[in-house]
Coordinates of N, CA and C in Angstrom, one line a residue:
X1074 N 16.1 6.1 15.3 CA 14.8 5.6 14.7 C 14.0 4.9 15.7
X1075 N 13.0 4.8 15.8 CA 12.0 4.7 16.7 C 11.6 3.3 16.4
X1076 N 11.4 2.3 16.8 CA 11.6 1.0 17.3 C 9.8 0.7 17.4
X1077 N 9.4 0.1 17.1 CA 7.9 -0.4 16.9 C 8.1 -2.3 16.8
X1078 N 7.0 -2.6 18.4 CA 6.9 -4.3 18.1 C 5.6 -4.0 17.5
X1079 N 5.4 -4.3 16.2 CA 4.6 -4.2 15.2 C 3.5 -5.4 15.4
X1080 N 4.0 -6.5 15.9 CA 2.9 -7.7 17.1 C 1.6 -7.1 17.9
X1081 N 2.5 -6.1 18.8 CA 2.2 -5.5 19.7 C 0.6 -4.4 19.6
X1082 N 1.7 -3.7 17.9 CA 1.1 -2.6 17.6 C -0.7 -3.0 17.0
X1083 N -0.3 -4.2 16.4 CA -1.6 -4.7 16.2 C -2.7 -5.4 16.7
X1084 N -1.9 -5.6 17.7 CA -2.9 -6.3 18.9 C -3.6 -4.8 19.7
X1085 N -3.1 -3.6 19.6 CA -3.4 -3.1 20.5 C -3.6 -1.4 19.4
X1086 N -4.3 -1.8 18.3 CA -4.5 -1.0 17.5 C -3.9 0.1 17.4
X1087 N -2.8 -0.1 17.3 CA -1.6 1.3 17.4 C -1.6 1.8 16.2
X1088 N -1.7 1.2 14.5 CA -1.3 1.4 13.4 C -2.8 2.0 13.2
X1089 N -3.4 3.1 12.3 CA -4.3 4.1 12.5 C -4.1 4.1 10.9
X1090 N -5.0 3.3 10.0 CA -5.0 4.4 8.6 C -5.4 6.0 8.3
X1091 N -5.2 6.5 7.6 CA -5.4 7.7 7.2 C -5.5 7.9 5.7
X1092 N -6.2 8.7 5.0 CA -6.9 8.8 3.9 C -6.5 10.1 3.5
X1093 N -5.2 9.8 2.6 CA -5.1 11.3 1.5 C -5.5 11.9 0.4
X1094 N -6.2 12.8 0.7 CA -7.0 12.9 -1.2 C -6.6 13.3 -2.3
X1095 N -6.6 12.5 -3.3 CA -5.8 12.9 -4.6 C -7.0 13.5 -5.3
X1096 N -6.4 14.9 -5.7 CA -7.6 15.7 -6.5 C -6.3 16.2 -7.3
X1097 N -7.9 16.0 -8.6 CA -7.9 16.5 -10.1 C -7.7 17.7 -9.9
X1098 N -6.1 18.3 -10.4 CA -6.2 19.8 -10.8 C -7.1 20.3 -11.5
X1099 N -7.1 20.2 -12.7 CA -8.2 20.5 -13.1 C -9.3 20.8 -13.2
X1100 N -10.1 20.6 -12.0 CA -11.5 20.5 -12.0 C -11.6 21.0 -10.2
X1101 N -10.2 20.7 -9.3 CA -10.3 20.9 -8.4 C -11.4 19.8 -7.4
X1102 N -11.7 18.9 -8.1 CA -12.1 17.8 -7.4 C -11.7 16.3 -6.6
X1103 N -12.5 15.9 -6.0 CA -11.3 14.7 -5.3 C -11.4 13.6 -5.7
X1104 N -10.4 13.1 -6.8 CA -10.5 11.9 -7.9 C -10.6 10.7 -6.9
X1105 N -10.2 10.4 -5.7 CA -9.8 9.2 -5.0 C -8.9 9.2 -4.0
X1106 N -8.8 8.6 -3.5 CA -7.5 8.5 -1.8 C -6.9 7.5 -2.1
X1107 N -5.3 8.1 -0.7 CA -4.5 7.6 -1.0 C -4.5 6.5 0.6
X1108 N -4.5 5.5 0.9 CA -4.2 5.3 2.1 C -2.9 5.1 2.7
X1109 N -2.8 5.7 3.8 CA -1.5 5.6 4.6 C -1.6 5.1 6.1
X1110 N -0.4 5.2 6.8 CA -0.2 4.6 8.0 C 0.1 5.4 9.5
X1111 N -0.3 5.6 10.1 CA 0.8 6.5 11.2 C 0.4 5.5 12.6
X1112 N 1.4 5.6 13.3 CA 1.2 5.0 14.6 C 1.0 5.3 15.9
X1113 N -0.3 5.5 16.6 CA 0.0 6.3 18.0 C 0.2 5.3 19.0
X1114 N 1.2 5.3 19.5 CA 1.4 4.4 21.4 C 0.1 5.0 22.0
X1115 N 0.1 4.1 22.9 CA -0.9 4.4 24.5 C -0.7 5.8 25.0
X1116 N 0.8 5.4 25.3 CA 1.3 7.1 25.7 C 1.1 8.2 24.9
X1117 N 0.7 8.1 23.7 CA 0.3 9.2 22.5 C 1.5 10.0 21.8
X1118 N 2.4 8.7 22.1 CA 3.7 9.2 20.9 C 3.2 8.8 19.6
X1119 N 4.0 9.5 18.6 CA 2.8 9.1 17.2 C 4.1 9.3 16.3
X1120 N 3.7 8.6 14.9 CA 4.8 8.6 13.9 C 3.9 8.6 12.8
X1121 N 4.9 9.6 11.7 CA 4.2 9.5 10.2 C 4.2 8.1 9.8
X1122 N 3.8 8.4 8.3 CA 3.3 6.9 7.7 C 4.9 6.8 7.1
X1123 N 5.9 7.8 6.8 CA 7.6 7.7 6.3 C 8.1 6.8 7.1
X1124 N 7.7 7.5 8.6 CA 8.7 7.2 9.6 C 8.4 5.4 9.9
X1125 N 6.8 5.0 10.2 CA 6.5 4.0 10.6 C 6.9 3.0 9.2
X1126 N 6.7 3.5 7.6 CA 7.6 2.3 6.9 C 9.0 2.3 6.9
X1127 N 9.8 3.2 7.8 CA 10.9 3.1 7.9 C 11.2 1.7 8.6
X1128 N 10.4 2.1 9.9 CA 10.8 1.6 11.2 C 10.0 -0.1 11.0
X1129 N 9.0 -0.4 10.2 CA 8.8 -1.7 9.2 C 9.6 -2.2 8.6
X1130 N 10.2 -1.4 7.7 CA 11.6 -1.8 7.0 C 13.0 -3.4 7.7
X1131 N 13.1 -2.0 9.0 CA 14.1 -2.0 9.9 C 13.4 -3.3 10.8
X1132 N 12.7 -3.5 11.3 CA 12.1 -4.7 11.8 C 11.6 -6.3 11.1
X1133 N 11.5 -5.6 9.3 CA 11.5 -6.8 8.5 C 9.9 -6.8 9.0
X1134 N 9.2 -5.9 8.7 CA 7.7 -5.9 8.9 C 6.9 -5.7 7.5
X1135 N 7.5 -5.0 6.7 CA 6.6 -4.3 5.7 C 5.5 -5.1 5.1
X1136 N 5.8 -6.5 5.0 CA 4.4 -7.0 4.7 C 3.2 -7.1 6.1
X1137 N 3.9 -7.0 7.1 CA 2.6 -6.5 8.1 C 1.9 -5.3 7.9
X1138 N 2.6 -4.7 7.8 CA 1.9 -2.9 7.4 C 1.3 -3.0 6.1
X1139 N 1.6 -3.4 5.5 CA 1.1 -3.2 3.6 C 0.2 -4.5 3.7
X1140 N 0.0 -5.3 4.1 CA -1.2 -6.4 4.6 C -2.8 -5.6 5.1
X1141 N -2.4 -5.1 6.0 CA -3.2 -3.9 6.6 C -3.7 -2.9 5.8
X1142 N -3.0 -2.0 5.5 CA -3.2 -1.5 4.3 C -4.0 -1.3 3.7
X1143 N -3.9 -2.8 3.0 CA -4.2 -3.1 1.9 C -6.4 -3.9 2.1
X1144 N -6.2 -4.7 3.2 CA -7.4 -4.8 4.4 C -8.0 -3.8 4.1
X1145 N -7.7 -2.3 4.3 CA -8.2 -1.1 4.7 C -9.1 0.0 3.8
X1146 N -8.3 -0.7 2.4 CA -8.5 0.0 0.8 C -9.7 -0.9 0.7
X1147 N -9.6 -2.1 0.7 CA -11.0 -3.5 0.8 C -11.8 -2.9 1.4
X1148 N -11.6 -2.2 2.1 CA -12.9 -2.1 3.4 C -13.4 -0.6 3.1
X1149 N -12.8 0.4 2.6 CA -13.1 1.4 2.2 C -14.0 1.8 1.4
X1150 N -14.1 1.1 0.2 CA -14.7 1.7 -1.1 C -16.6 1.4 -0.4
X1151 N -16.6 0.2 0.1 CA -18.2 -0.1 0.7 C -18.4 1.0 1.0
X1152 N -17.8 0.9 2.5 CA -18.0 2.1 3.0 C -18.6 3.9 2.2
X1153 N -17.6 4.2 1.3 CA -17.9 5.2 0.4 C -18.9 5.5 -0.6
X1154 N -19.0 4.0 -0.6 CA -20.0 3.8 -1.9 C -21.2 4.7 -1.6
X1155 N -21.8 4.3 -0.4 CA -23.0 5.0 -0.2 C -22.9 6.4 0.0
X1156 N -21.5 7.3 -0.2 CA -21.5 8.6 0.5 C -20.9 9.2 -0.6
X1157 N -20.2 8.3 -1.9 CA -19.8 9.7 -2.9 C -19.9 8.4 -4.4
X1158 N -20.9 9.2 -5.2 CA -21.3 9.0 -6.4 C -20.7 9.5 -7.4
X1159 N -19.8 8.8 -8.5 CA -19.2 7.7 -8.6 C -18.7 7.5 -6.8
X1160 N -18.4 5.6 -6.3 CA -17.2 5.9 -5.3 C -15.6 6.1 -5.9
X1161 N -14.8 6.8 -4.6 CA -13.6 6.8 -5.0 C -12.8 5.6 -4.6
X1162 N -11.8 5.6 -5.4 CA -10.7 4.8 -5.6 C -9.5 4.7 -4.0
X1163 N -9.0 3.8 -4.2 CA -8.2 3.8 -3.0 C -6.5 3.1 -3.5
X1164 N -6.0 4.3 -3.2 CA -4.6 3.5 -3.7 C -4.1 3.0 -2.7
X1165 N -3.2 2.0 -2.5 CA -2.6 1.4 -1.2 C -0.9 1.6 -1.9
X1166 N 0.1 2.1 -1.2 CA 1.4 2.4 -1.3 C 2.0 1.1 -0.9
X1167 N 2.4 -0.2 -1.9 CA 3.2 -1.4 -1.6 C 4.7 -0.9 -1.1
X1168 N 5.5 -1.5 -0.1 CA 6.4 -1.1 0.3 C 7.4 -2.3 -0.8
X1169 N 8.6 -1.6 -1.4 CA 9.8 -2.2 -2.0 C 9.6 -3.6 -1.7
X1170 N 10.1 -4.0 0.0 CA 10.2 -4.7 0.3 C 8.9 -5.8 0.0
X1171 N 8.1 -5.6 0.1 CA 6.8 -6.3 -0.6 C 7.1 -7.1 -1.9
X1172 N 7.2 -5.7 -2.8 CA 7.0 -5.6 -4.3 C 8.4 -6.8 -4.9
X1173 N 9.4 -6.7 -4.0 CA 10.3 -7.6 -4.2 C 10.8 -8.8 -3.4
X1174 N 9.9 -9.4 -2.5 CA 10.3 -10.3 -1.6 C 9.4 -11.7 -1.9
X1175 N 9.4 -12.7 -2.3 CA 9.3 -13.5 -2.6 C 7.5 -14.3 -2.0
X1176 N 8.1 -14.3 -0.6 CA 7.0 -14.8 0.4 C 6.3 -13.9 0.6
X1177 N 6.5 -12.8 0.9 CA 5.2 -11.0 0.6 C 4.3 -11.4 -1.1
X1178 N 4.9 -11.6 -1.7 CA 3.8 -12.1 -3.1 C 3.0 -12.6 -3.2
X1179 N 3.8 -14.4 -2.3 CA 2.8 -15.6 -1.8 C 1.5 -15.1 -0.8
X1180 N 1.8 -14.2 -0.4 CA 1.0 -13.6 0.8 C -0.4 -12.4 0.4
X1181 N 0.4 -11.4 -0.8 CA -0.4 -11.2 -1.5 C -1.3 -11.2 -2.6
X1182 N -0.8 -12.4 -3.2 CA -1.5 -13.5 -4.1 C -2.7 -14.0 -3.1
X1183 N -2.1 -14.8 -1.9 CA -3.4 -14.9 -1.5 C -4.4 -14.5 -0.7
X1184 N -4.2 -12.8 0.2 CA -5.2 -12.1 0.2 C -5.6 -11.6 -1.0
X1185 N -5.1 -11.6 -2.0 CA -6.1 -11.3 -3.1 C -7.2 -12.2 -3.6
X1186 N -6.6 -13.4 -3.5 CA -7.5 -14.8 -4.4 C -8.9 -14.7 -3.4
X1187 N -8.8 -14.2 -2.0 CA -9.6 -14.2 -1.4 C -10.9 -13.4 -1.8
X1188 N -10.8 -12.1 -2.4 CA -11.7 -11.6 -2.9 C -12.2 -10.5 -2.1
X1189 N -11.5 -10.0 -0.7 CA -12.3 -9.3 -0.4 C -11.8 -7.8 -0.6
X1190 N -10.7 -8.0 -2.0 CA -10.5 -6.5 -2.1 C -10.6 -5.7 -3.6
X1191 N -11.5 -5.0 -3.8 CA -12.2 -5.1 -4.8 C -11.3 -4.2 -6.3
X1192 N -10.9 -5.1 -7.4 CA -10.3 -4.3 -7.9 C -10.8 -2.9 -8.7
X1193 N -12.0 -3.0 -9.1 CA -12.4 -1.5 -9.2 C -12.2 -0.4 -9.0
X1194 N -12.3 -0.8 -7.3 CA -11.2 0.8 -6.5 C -10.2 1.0 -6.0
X1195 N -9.3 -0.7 -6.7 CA -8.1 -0.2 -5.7 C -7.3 -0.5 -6.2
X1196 N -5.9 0.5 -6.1 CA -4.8 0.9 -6.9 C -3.8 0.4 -6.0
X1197 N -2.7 0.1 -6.7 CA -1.8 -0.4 -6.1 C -0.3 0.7 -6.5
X1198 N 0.3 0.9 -5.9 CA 1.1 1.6 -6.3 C 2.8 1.4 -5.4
X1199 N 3.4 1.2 -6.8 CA 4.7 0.8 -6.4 C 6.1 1.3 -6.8
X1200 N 7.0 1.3 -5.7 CA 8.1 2.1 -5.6 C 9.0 1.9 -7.1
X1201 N 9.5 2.8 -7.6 CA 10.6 2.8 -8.6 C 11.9 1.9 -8.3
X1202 N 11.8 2.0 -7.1 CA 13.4 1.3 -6.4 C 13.3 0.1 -6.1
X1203 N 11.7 -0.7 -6.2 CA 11.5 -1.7 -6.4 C 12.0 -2.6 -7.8
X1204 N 11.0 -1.7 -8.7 CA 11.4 -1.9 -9.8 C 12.9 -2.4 -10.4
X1205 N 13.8 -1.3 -9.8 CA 15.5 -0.9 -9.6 C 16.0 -2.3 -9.5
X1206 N 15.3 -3.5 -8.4 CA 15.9 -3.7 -7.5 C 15.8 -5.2 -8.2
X1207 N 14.8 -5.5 -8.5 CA 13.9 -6.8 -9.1 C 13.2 -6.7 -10.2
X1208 N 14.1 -6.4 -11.7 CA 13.0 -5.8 -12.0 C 12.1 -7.2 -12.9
X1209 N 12.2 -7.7 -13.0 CA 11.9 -9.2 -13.9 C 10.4 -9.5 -12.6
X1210 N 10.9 -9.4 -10.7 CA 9.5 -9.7 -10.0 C 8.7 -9.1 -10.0
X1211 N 8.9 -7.6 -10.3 CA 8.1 -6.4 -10.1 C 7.6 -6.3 -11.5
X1212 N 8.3 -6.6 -12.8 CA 7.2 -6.8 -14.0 C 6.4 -7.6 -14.0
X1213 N 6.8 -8.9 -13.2 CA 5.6 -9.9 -13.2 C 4.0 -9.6 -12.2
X1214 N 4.7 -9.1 -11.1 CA 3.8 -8.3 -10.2 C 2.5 -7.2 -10.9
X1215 N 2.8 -6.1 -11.3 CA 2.5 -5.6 -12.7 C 1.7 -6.3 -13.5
X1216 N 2.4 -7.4 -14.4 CA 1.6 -8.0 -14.6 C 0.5 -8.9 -14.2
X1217 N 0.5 -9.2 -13.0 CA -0.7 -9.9 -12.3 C -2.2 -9.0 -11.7
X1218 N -1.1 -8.2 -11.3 CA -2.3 -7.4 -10.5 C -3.2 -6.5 -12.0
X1219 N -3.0 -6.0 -12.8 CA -3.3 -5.4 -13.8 C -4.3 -6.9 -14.7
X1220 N -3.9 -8.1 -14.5 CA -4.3 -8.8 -15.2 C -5.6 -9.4 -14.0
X1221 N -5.7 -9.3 -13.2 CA -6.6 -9.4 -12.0 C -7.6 -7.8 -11.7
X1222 N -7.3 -6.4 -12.8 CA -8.3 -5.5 -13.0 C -7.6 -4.2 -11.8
X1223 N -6.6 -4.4 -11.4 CA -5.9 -3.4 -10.3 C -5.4 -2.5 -11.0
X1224 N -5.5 -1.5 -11.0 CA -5.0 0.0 -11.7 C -3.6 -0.4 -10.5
X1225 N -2.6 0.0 -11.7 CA -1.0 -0.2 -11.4 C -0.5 1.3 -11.3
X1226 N 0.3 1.8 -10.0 CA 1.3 3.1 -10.3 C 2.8 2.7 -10.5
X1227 N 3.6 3.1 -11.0 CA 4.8 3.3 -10.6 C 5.1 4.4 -10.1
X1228 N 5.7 4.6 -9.0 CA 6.2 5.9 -9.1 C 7.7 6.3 -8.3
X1229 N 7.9 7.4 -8.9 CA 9.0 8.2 -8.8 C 9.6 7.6 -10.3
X1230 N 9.4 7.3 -11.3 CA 9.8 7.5 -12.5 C 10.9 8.6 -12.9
X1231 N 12.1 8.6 -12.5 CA 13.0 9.9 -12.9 C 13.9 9.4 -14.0
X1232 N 14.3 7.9 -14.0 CA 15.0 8.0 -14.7 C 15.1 7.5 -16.1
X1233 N 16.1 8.2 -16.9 CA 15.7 7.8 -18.0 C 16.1 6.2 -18.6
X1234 N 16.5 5.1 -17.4 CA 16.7 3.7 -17.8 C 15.4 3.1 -17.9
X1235 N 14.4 3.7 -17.4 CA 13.1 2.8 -17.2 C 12.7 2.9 -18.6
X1236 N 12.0 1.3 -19.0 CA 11.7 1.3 -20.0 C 10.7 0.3 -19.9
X1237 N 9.1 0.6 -20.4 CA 7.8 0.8 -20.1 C 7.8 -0.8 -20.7
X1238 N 7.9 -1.2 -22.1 CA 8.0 -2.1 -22.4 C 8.7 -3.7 -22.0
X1239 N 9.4 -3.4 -20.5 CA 9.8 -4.4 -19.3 C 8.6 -4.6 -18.8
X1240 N 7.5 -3.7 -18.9 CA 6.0 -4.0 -18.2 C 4.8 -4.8 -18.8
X1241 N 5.5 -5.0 -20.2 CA 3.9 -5.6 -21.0 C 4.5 -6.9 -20.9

């Protein structure tokens, strides 16, 4: 696994968002994006957004990367506004570790109270295994951000223990 000082990486703009478009089958159009991560070194070694929340994980980073992120979805929809009518939406991928760590909450409680990320466009979307893991923080979670106007995902939904009504 590839080893990232994530300090470093940010000082020295290594971590690079990237914008995946989620489009409506049906119409074949592009409902909104997804933001992700990848990292290039100086030397132009480079890592997916899998590999780089792995290698977050493994460092005890992920609220640095999903902090960013999340910055990035904020800063997005302006941007768009003026270039696609309606603007699109921006989902930001919370890493487990986020969605279930105590002090990552405190952290995103208050880049949120701050304001400068607008809930209109932006989706938050959170692992199943989080869920799995915590599920009493991750209902509460759920319930905040949704109660603050955040379009909520879960995803990877497979199994048949989830049960929707843990969410209201």
């Amino acid at each position: 696994m590839q080893k990232i000082n994530f300090y470093e990486a940010m000082q020295q703009q290594q971590l690079h968002p990237y914008f995946q478009p989620i489009v409506t089958l049906e119409t074949g159009t592009v409902s909104g994006l997804e933001v992700r991560v990848r990292w290039r070194s100086d030397s132009g070694k480079s890592l997916t957004a899998s590999h780089v929340l792995k290698a977050a994980v493994h460092a005890e980073e992920s609220w640095t990367v999903d902090r960013e992120m999340i910055k990035e979805a904020g800063d997005t929809p302006r941007i768009l506004k003026t270039q696609f009518l309606p603007p699109l939406s921006v989902t930001v991928n919370l890493s487990a570790h986020t969605a279930t760590n105590e002090d990552s909450l405190v952290n995103l409680n208050e880049l949120l109270q701050a304001g400068s990320i607008p809930s209109e466009y932006v989706k938050f979307e959170l692992p199943y295994e989080a869920y799995c893991q915590a599920p009493d923080i991750v209902s509460d979670l759920i319930k905040d951000l949704t109660a603050r106007g955040y379009g909520v995902i879960l995803d990877h939904v497979n199994g048949t223990e989830f049960n929707l009504s843990n969410c209201n």
